């Protein structure tokens, strides 16, 4: 029996050790992979960045070479004596036989500026060659400088035999900044070739290439590293180089890409443009060679980590082995543990008794707190009688606590509030009763109280009880009554003012309508005349039987429908003008309404080829306004801006928060310290000042269509919001500005304002 127990213990111990070793080794490998994979990707990206850095270094070297070439050209073209002699030749003061030996001597001296300079050809102001030194260029390369050229410019490449040469065109400018001739310089590219063929740091497969892109071809300036023949413009065999040169030299872009397949396997290609020319430069290297150091580093690091994991696993096995033996406990150890737990339970019981004493002390402190707070704390039984009340009730009801206990709360309430106070006994456990009632104290003095209580169930008896707070609001009620009296007097005066103002407004509106009756009649007569003419013509055709139902009838119907819609629009405008709507203020984000209107009018913007620029301030947030009427204002202003904008112009919509200065607050009597500001700008034809002053007048027409009341209705809506609208017109365009106050911030989410 003892031998079997020992064998079982050893098997269990081995199982624990083996499971621990496997688990530790697995976790170590997972953690290592989780760290090595991102590290491998990071190192690969670093190698790509190194290629880009090498490309940048070569780009800077090439650009410095071209800058030196331009400096040499500038020095040759700016020699004073040669310039003055050429100017004299252009004006006919000296002839070519006198000019040629003089210029040839100066240009031969200039050939010593750099070993790469092989030839100079100087042209007069008419673009004709005056003197040539060194190599002779074909006539198609003798192009004079343009009038707007002020600095030397790379003209292109010319090939003599198999040698590519660089052609630079430099203007000769006199003291009056006038071009009097042109120098055409021919330079060898020896030093530039050394820069490109410096393969330091590019390994065995890395190589640099420099090429150009023109409208009909893409070519190399120098042969590739593994190609020993002359440079070629046929890059069909190397798609990666062709793509890089087309992007860098042709499209002036820079970047890095990996080829899908190549003769030498996958390759990494970095490319970029050369400033001041139509050249592009690039580097390419085998992907395997580029990432070979990374793979070696990852391999070495992985080997070290696996070795450390193995050592850690072995150490954990050595540590777990003695611990596993101790986990196999005997019966006496279990019994000892049970006795220890029993002792701990006794300790917990003693601790619980100590906590009960602390709770009793807390309850005593709670009673002291109840006795000192200003409100009356009470408990009612299921019949509505006081079963507990704190001492503050003696001050409020002018009687002792012992006289109040077991008396109903209803006895201290004024008769008109007793039906409401009985509702307390109908309160459910999950609900709260909160009312203001009148109270009569023992001295028959009327007081006011706010009572808030909730129902609960006693644990011992299961009866219902009501726990609550009674607060004295007598002083507040008296102040409210005084305020109500003052408010009624103020409202009466306001009603008188409103009646007078409504009379004035109605009188002004009637006068305005009567003043513009002829204009409205003209607007209504025109579409009616068109509809009548089309209908009579159509009737004559129908009676004669000559109507074309396939074309003429639909066209006539479309004309009548269009004119009816025009009439409806005029009548809708008249209704909007004569109807004073009630504001339904809601917490709304005005930027969202503006976005909605812009989406609805996007098709009209696209039809006129307008460019919409919007800057909606994110600091605006929600504010109280009527969303329907505000959307109508935005729709009017945006529609007017679209109609006024010429095709191809800019339509600008801006919003933000505006804070007027203290002087503006005092001078204007503004209703708010902060305002929502909206600006809608167009760049159409400016209006005269006389028209600008009438733009908000009803029935004022600035175009051949419409009843001219849209801006009048918009102005009324904005002023109903206690805001303002203004217009500014100058040579640059027209700007409508709307201000709305944030005066309702912090109010309710919904308000109705007449």
XYZ file of C-alpha atoms in Angstrom, residues 28-597:
570
model
C 8.432 31.737 -24.325
C 8.306 30.846 -28.019
C 5.013 32.743 -28.506
C 6.374 35.829 -26.741
C 9.571 35.629 -28.815
C 7.593 35.406 -32.069
C 5.380 38.304 -30.996
C 8.509 40.423 -30.565
C 10.617 39.154 -33.471
C 8.027 39.533 -36.242
C 7.486 43.306 -35.690
C 11.261 43.692 -35.226
C 11.881 41.949 -38.577
C 9.383 44.227 -40.361
C 10.884 47.300 -38.679
C 14.441 46.365 -39.739
C 13.261 45.811 -43.330
C 11.686 49.257 -43.358
C 14.933 50.679 -41.979
C 16.851 49.126 -44.875
C 14.389 50.698 -47.318
C 14.876 54.062 -45.593
C 18.653 53.620 -45.946
C 18.167 53.194 -49.707
C 16.117 56.421 -49.737
C 18.868 58.214 -47.781
C 21.490 57.003 -50.287
C 19.236 58.224 -53.115
C 18.893 61.623 -51.420
C 22.688 61.900 -51.120
C 23.161 61.217 -54.833
C 20.297 63.595 -55.694
C 21.985 66.387 -53.733
C 25.314 65.652 -55.479
C 23.696 65.781 -58.957
C 21.815 68.991 -58.121
C 25.055 70.572 -56.825
C 26.778 69.558 -60.088
C 24.042 71.226 -62.151
C 24.218 74.319 -59.915
C 27.991 74.548 -60.535
C 27.392 74.228 -64.289
C 24.851 77.077 -64.156
C 27.293 79.201 -62.112
C 29.999 78.685 -64.775
C 27.513 79.663 -67.503
C 26.483 82.751 -65.521
C 30.132 83.822 -65.063
C 30.871 83.454 -68.808
C 27.727 85.343 -69.866
C 28.261 88.199 -67.396
C 31.787 89.204 -68.487
C 31.523 92.969 -68.985
C 33.818 93.584 -71.934
C 32.418 90.711 -73.989
C 28.871 91.892 -73.219
C 29.633 95.487 -74.198
C 31.280 94.336 -77.464
C 28.222 92.196 -78.323
C 25.917 95.107 -77.536
C 27.964 97.348 -79.869
C 27.727 94.696 -82.593
C 23.934 94.472 -82.167
C 23.672 98.258 -82.578
C 25.934 98.192 -85.712
C 28.798 100.106 -84.115
C 31.330 97.327 -84.901
C 31.274 94.588 -87.537
C 31.694 90.819 -87.184
C 35.342 90.867 -88.365
C 36.262 93.049 -85.395
C 33.981 91.218 -82.932
C 34.896 87.586 -83.686
C 38.646 87.629 -82.708
C 37.892 89.654 -79.597
C 35.130 87.319 -78.395
C 37.078 84.175 -79.346
C 39.990 85.249 -77.149
C 37.646 85.873 -74.189
C 35.725 82.609 -74.676
C 38.952 80.589 -75.019
C 39.999 82.024 -71.685
C 36.574 81.027 -70.233
C 37.134 77.412 -71.394
C 39.626 77.070 -68.540
C 36.889 77.528 -65.915
C 36.205 73.799 -65.808
C 37.674 70.724 -67.504
C 34.163 69.560 -68.443
C 33.584 72.585 -70.728
C 34.043 71.461 -74.382
C 32.553 74.269 -76.388
C 30.896 77.705 -76.330
C 28.746 79.268 -79.061
C 27.663 82.901 -78.658
C 24.502 84.139 -80.408
C 23.576 87.757 -81.089
C 20.217 89.365 -80.240
C 18.694 87.843 -83.408
C 19.761 84.301 -82.428
C 22.507 84.089 -85.117
C 25.904 82.580 -84.173
C 28.664 85.178 -83.789
C 31.596 83.041 -82.629
C 32.140 79.342 -81.767
C 34.879 77.939 -79.538
C 35.537 74.215 -79.086
C 33.095 71.602 -80.314
C 30.612 72.711 -82.944
C 26.949 72.082 -82.197
C 24.253 71.185 -84.728
C 22.104 74.172 -85.700
C 18.956 72.738 -84.061
C 20.595 73.227 -80.636
C 21.400 76.933 -81.287
C 18.193 78.243 -79.710
C 18.301 81.816 -78.295
C 17.130 82.576 -74.765
C 13.504 83.599 -74.264
C 12.598 87.123 -73.172
C 11.504 85.962 -69.700
C 14.675 83.884 -69.084
C 16.998 85.554 -66.581
C 19.237 82.644 -65.451
C 21.060 79.779 -67.218
C 18.859 76.817 -68.090
C 19.557 73.170 -68.923
C 18.575 72.820 -72.592
C 19.120 69.085 -72.991
C 21.562 66.414 -74.107
C 23.441 65.903 -77.341
C 25.389 62.738 -78.220
C 28.708 62.997 -80.087
C 29.667 59.473 -81.092
C 28.825 57.499 -77.958
C 29.551 60.353 -75.564
C 26.567 62.247 -74.068
C 27.128 65.996 -73.693
C 25.150 68.533 -71.672
C 23.827 71.672 -73.439
C 23.232 74.790 -71.284
C 21.547 77.964 -72.573
C 22.561 81.184 -70.719
C 21.107 84.655 -71.494
C 23.437 87.675 -71.871
C 21.724 90.576 -70.092
C 22.798 94.232 -70.246
C 22.492 96.755 -67.438
C 18.922 97.592 -68.445
C 17.937 93.905 -67.835
C 17.489 93.370 -71.583
C 18.637 90.183 -73.347
C 21.237 91.117 -75.982
C 22.506 87.589 -76.801
C 22.780 83.950 -75.753
C 25.644 81.625 -74.796
C 25.254 77.935 -75.713
C 27.636 75.837 -73.554
C 28.561 72.188 -74.222
C 29.915 70.199 -71.240
C 31.130 66.687 -70.743
C 29.428 64.621 -68.045
C 32.605 63.018 -66.649
C 32.217 64.257 -63.077
C 28.498 63.554 -63.141
C 29.208 60.013 -64.302
C 31.600 59.523 -61.383
C 28.795 60.529 -59.009
C 26.346 58.066 -60.553
C 28.855 55.190 -60.825
C 29.934 55.487 -57.180
C 28.362 52.246 -55.848
C 29.672 52.582 -52.295
C 27.250 50.903 -49.894
C 25.173 49.320 -52.700
C 26.754 45.830 -52.483
C 27.094 43.494 -55.448
C 23.678 43.970 -57.070
C 22.989 47.623 -56.225
C 23.276 50.225 -58.959
C 22.324 53.849 -59.596
C 20.789 55.225 -62.759
C 20.189 58.758 -64.086
C 17.842 59.376 -66.966
C 15.467 61.766 -68.647
C 11.840 61.742 -69.767
C 10.543 63.562 -72.799
C 7.208 63.499 -74.576
C 8.188 60.627 -76.844
C 10.942 58.760 -75.031
C 12.527 57.799 -71.737
C 16.276 57.155 -71.677
C 19.436 56.835 -69.584
C 22.347 59.270 -69.470
C 24.866 56.533 -68.596
C 24.809 52.742 -69.054
C 23.780 50.558 -66.114
C 26.331 48.829 -63.886
C 25.906 45.415 -65.494
C 25.632 46.863 -69.035
C 28.969 47.928 -70.558
C 27.665 49.374 -73.823
C 26.419 52.916 -74.472
C 23.388 54.385 -72.687
C 20.090 53.518 -74.344
C 16.633 54.976 -74.666
C 15.135 51.511 -75.078
C 14.301 50.359 -71.552
C 11.771 47.702 -72.494
C 14.070 45.068 -71.027
C 14.141 46.745 -67.608
C 10.569 47.658 -66.710
C 11.546 48.748 -63.164
C 13.995 51.412 -64.424
C 11.488 52.562 -67.068
C 8.715 52.922 -64.456
C 11.013 54.774 -62.011
C 12.260 57.250 -64.653
C 8.761 57.855 -66.001
C 7.501 58.650 -62.479
C 10.517 60.725 -61.349
C 11.550 62.559 -64.534
C 8.162 62.669 -66.264
C 5.681 63.044 -63.379
C 8.149 64.661 -60.900
C 7.317 62.135 -58.174
C 9.471 60.243 -55.691
C 8.926 56.903 -53.985
C 9.985 53.323 -53.343
C 8.550 50.104 -54.784
C 9.415 46.399 -54.975
C 9.308 44.680 -58.367
C 7.120 41.606 -58.691
C 9.609 39.717 -60.789
C 12.940 40.383 -62.443
C 15.769 38.571 -64.191
C 17.759 38.839 -60.971
C 14.808 38.160 -58.668
C 12.814 40.759 -56.733
C 14.408 44.204 -56.469
C 13.814 47.334 -54.366
C 13.733 50.537 -56.456
C 13.899 54.086 -55.021
C 13.484 57.086 -57.311
C 13.100 60.859 -57.288
C 13.269 63.951 -59.568
C 16.252 66.292 -60.132
C 15.241 69.911 -59.562
C 15.832 72.355 -62.411
C 15.802 69.694 -65.133
C 13.707 66.949 -66.744
C 15.948 64.282 -65.205
C 15.180 61.562 -62.739
C 17.504 59.529 -60.535
C 17.056 56.122 -58.955
C 18.695 53.292 -57.040
C 17.871 49.611 -57.245
C 19.202 46.623 -55.365
C 18.295 42.965 -55.040
C 15.731 42.368 -52.303
C 17.687 39.359 -51.041
C 20.935 41.315 -50.749
C 19.175 44.305 -49.122
C 17.524 42.170 -46.446
C 20.434 39.735 -45.984
C 21.884 41.642 -42.944
C 18.403 41.793 -41.437
C 17.917 38.040 -41.821
C 21.344 37.330 -40.299
C 20.546 39.608 -37.381
C 17.132 38.014 -36.858
C 18.634 34.522 -37.090
C 21.297 35.350 -34.487
C 18.772 37.022 -32.182
C 16.322 34.101 -32.530
C 19.058 31.604 -31.692
C 19.987 33.531 -28.549
C 16.334 33.855 -27.476
C 15.666 30.125 -27.999
C 18.757 29.312 -25.988
C 17.592 31.604 -23.192
C 14.115 30.026 -23.294
C 15.672 26.568 -23.033
C 17.855 27.635 -20.095
C 14.852 29.275 -18.418
C 12.754 26.141 -18.933
C 15.512 23.977 -17.411
C 15.803 26.318 -14.433
C 12.027 26.272 -13.947
C 12.042 22.461 -14.043
C 14.722 22.391 -11.338
C 12.642 24.841 -9.299
C 9.293 23.105 -9.788
C 10.606 19.614 -9.009
C 10.923 20.086 -5.205
C 7.747 22.183 -5.127
C 5.752 19.459 -6.870
C 6.640 17.032 -4.110
C 5.348 19.414 -1.505
C 2.008 19.759 -3.305
C 1.214 16.126 -2.467
C -0.019 16.641 1.042
C -1.092 13.986 3.597
C -4.231 13.654 5.674
C -2.680 15.084 8.824
C -1.701 18.211 6.881
C -5.318 18.552 5.745
C -6.550 18.227 9.305
C -4.076 20.835 10.476
C -5.317 23.160 7.746
C -8.955 22.594 8.852
C -8.049 23.527 12.419
C -6.340 26.661 11.155
C -9.445 27.596 9.152
C -11.630 27.084 12.233
C -9.391 29.427 14.162
C -9.672 31.954 11.367
C -13.474 31.737 11.491
C -13.442 32.522 15.234
C -11.244 35.517 14.491
C -13.715 36.644 11.850
C -16.600 36.372 14.359
C -14.714 38.577 16.799
C -14.082 41.042 13.999
C -17.793 41.025 13.117
C -18.768 41.884 16.704
C -16.308 44.746 16.616
C -17.967 45.953 13.407
C -21.409 45.799 15.075
C -20.154 48.067 17.849
C -18.805 50.448 15.210
C -22.205 50.432 13.462
C -23.964 51.340 16.715
C -21.574 54.247 17.182
C -22.257 55.313 13.590
C -25.995 55.209 14.224
C -25.540 57.441 17.251
C -23.566 59.939 15.171
C -26.295 59.722 12.510
C -28.923 60.688 15.101
C -26.809 63.680 16.080
C -26.612 64.706 12.424
C -30.410 64.450 12.055
C -30.850 66.647 15.067
C -28.675 69.431 13.607
C -29.771 69.661 9.944
C -32.275 72.504 9.143
C -34.883 70.293 7.410
C -37.535 68.198 9.158
C -36.846 64.446 8.791
C -39.884 62.253 9.460
C -41.266 58.706 9.151
C -44.996 57.981 8.753
C -46.648 54.644 9.524
C -49.150 52.969 7.194
C -51.943 55.225 8.613
C -50.085 58.471 7.876
C -49.154 59.195 11.530
C -45.689 60.338 12.643
C -43.651 57.436 14.043
C -40.374 59.413 14.009
C -39.490 63.089 13.607
C -36.317 65.051 14.401
C -36.189 68.086 16.720
C -36.341 70.608 13.850
C -40.104 70.030 13.763
C -40.443 71.965 17.054
C -39.279 75.173 15.335
C -41.408 74.603 12.245
C -44.726 73.504 13.895
C -44.199 75.330 17.236
C -44.833 72.221 19.371
C -42.806 69.499 21.098
C -41.732 66.251 19.423
C -43.651 64.132 21.968
C -46.857 66.012 21.103
C -46.394 65.371 17.381
C -45.647 61.634 17.521
C -48.596 59.359 16.679
C -50.538 62.319 15.203
C -51.448 62.317 11.474
C -49.590 64.665 9.096
C -52.962 65.651 7.647
C -53.832 67.575 10.883
C -51.143 70.205 10.119
C -52.079 70.760 6.439
C -54.401 73.512 5.165
C -57.847 72.184 4.111
C -57.368 72.739 0.360
C -54.166 70.613 0.340
C -55.475 67.703 2.437
C -56.717 65.692 -0.603
C -53.207 65.888 -2.063
C -51.506 64.921 1.217
C -53.663 61.768 1.380
C -52.022 60.688 -1.902
C -48.875 59.904 0.108
C -50.533 56.730 1.408
C -51.085 55.626 -2.216
C -47.412 55.971 -3.154
C -45.759 52.769 -4.448
C -42.439 51.507 -3.160
C -40.597 52.364 -6.416
C -42.035 55.926 -6.738
C -41.457 59.284 -4.992
C -44.109 61.774 -3.801
C -42.925 65.386 -4.128
C -45.380 68.263 -3.549
C -45.622 71.750 -2.032
C -48.380 72.179 0.577
C -49.591 74.762 3.041
C -48.914 74.104 6.772
C -50.640 75.587 9.850
C -48.520 75.429 13.021
C -49.715 75.306 16.643
C -49.979 79.153 16.689
C -52.329 79.084 13.651
C -49.679 80.755 11.474
C -49.706 79.833 7.751
C -46.459 78.429 6.423
C -45.411 76.678 3.196
C -43.467 73.461 2.947
C -42.106 71.189 0.254
C -42.534 67.513 1.214
C -40.619 64.758 -0.564
C -40.995 61.143 0.567
C -40.894 57.575 -0.666
C -42.476 54.337 0.525
C -40.609 51.324 1.959
C -41.434 48.011 3.671
C -40.408 47.276 7.266
C -38.349 44.096 7.470
C -39.742 42.959 10.836
C -43.488 43.560 10.412
C -43.832 43.800 6.633
C -45.943 46.954 7.024
C -45.604 49.925 4.748
C -43.977 53.136 5.989
C -43.128 56.501 4.415
C -39.781 58.232 4.905
C -39.442 61.861 3.905
C -38.066 65.374 4.241
C -40.071 68.538 4.982
C -38.440 71.842 3.996
C -39.656 75.307 5.021
C -40.267 77.379 1.839
C -42.398 80.111 3.434
C -39.926 82.886 2.646
C -39.561 81.735 -0.949
C -43.352 81.669 -1.446
C -43.701 85.219 -0.144
C -40.993 86.409 -2.548
C -42.634 84.526 -5.427
C -45.987 86.175 -4.658
C -44.369 89.621 -4.698
C -42.581 88.766 -7.929
C -45.829 87.499 -9.478
C -47.585 90.777 -8.711
C -44.741 92.762 -10.249
C -44.683 90.436 -13.258
C -48.411 90.826 -13.895
C -48.036 94.602 -13.929
C -45.089 94.297 -16.318
C -46.965 91.880 -18.609
C -49.919 94.252 -18.777
C -47.635 97.035 -19.940
C -45.952 94.694 -22.438
C -49.359 93.685 -23.862
C -50.186 97.351 -24.416
C -46.858 97.870 -26.185
C -47.373 94.698 -28.280
C -50.822 95.887 -29.390
C -49.371 99.219 -30.440
C -46.453 97.557 -32.214
C -48.759 95.056 -34.031
C -50.932 97.960 -35.166
C -47.854 99.761 -36.523
C -46.543 96.593 -38.213
C -49.899 95.786 -39.823
C -50.225 99.361 -41.019
C -46.702 99.253 -42.486
C -47.364 95.866 -44.121
C -50.613 97.078 -45.685
C -48.864 100.159 -47.013
C -46.018 98.005 -48.378
C -48.464 95.644 -50.130
C -50.414 98.550 -51.607
C -47.188 100.246 -52.777
C -46.094 97.106 -54.612
C -49.464 95.868 -55.934
C -48.522 96.823 -59.505
C -45.267 94.859 -59.256
C -47.034 91.765 -57.914
C -49.741 92.068 -60.584
C -47.065 92.255 -63.282
C -45.327 89.141 -61.867
C -48.650 87.237 -61.844
C -49.831 88.528 -65.258
C -46.732 87.376 -67.151
C -47.006 83.590 -66.449
C -50.818 83.756 -66.855
C -50.389 85.376 -70.295
C -47.928 82.675 -71.335
C -50.251 79.884 -70.125
C -53.225 81.506 -71.935
C -51.305 81.932 -75.191
C -50.062 78.327 -75.191
C -53.544 77.001 -74.316
C -55.270 79.017 -77.102
C -52.679 77.969 -79.691
C -53.045 74.340 -78.596
C -56.888 74.613 -78.794
C -56.712 75.925 -82.397
C -54.373 73.094 -83.385
C -56.640 70.473 -81.767
C -59.728 71.876 -83.507
C -57.942 71.864 -86.880
C -56.533 68.371 -86.248
C -52.941 69.471 -86.997
C -51.520 68.897 -83.491
C -48.336 66.792 -83.248
C -48.913 64.616 -80.153
C -45.380 63.255 -80.178
C -43.577 66.604 -79.882
C -45.765 69.724 -79.812
C -48.253 68.550 -77.146
C -45.562 67.571 -74.534
C -43.713 70.836 -75.184
C -46.871 72.899 -74.652
C -47.701 70.986 -71.464
C -44.153 71.524 -70.148
C -44.444 75.281 -70.777
C -47.743 75.468 -68.871
C -46.378 73.320 -65.993
C -43.301 75.547 -65.748
C -45.395 78.721 -65.585
C -47.788 77.168 -63.001
C -44.766 76.295 -60.814
C -43.621 79.869 -61.228
C -47.023 81.138 -60.044
C -46.928 78.750 -57.057
C -43.475 80.078 -56.112
C -44.719 83.701 -56.269
C -47.789 82.865 -54.136
C -45.664 80.907 -51.625
C -43.432 83.959 -51.255
C -46.489 86.198 -50.714
C -47.812 83.811 -48.027
C -44.411 83.749 -46.296
C -44.301 87.542 -46.334
C -47.827 88.093 -44.948
C -47.713 85.237 -42.383
C -45.919 85.756 -39.078
C -44.955 82.287 -37.880
C -44.445 81.082 -34.329
C -40.871 80.084 -33.486
C -40.351 76.495 -32.313
C -36.905 76.674 -30.756
C -34.957 73.422 -30.433
C -31.401 72.588 -29.474
C -29.908 72.139 -32.931
C -26.460 72.286 -34.493
C -26.720 75.019 -37.208
C -23.712 73.504 -39.034
C -25.708 70.305 -39.672
C -28.576 72.342 -41.210
C -26.088 74.188 -43.440
C -24.553 70.847 -44.516
C -28.056 69.582 -45.439
C -28.822 72.671 -47.581
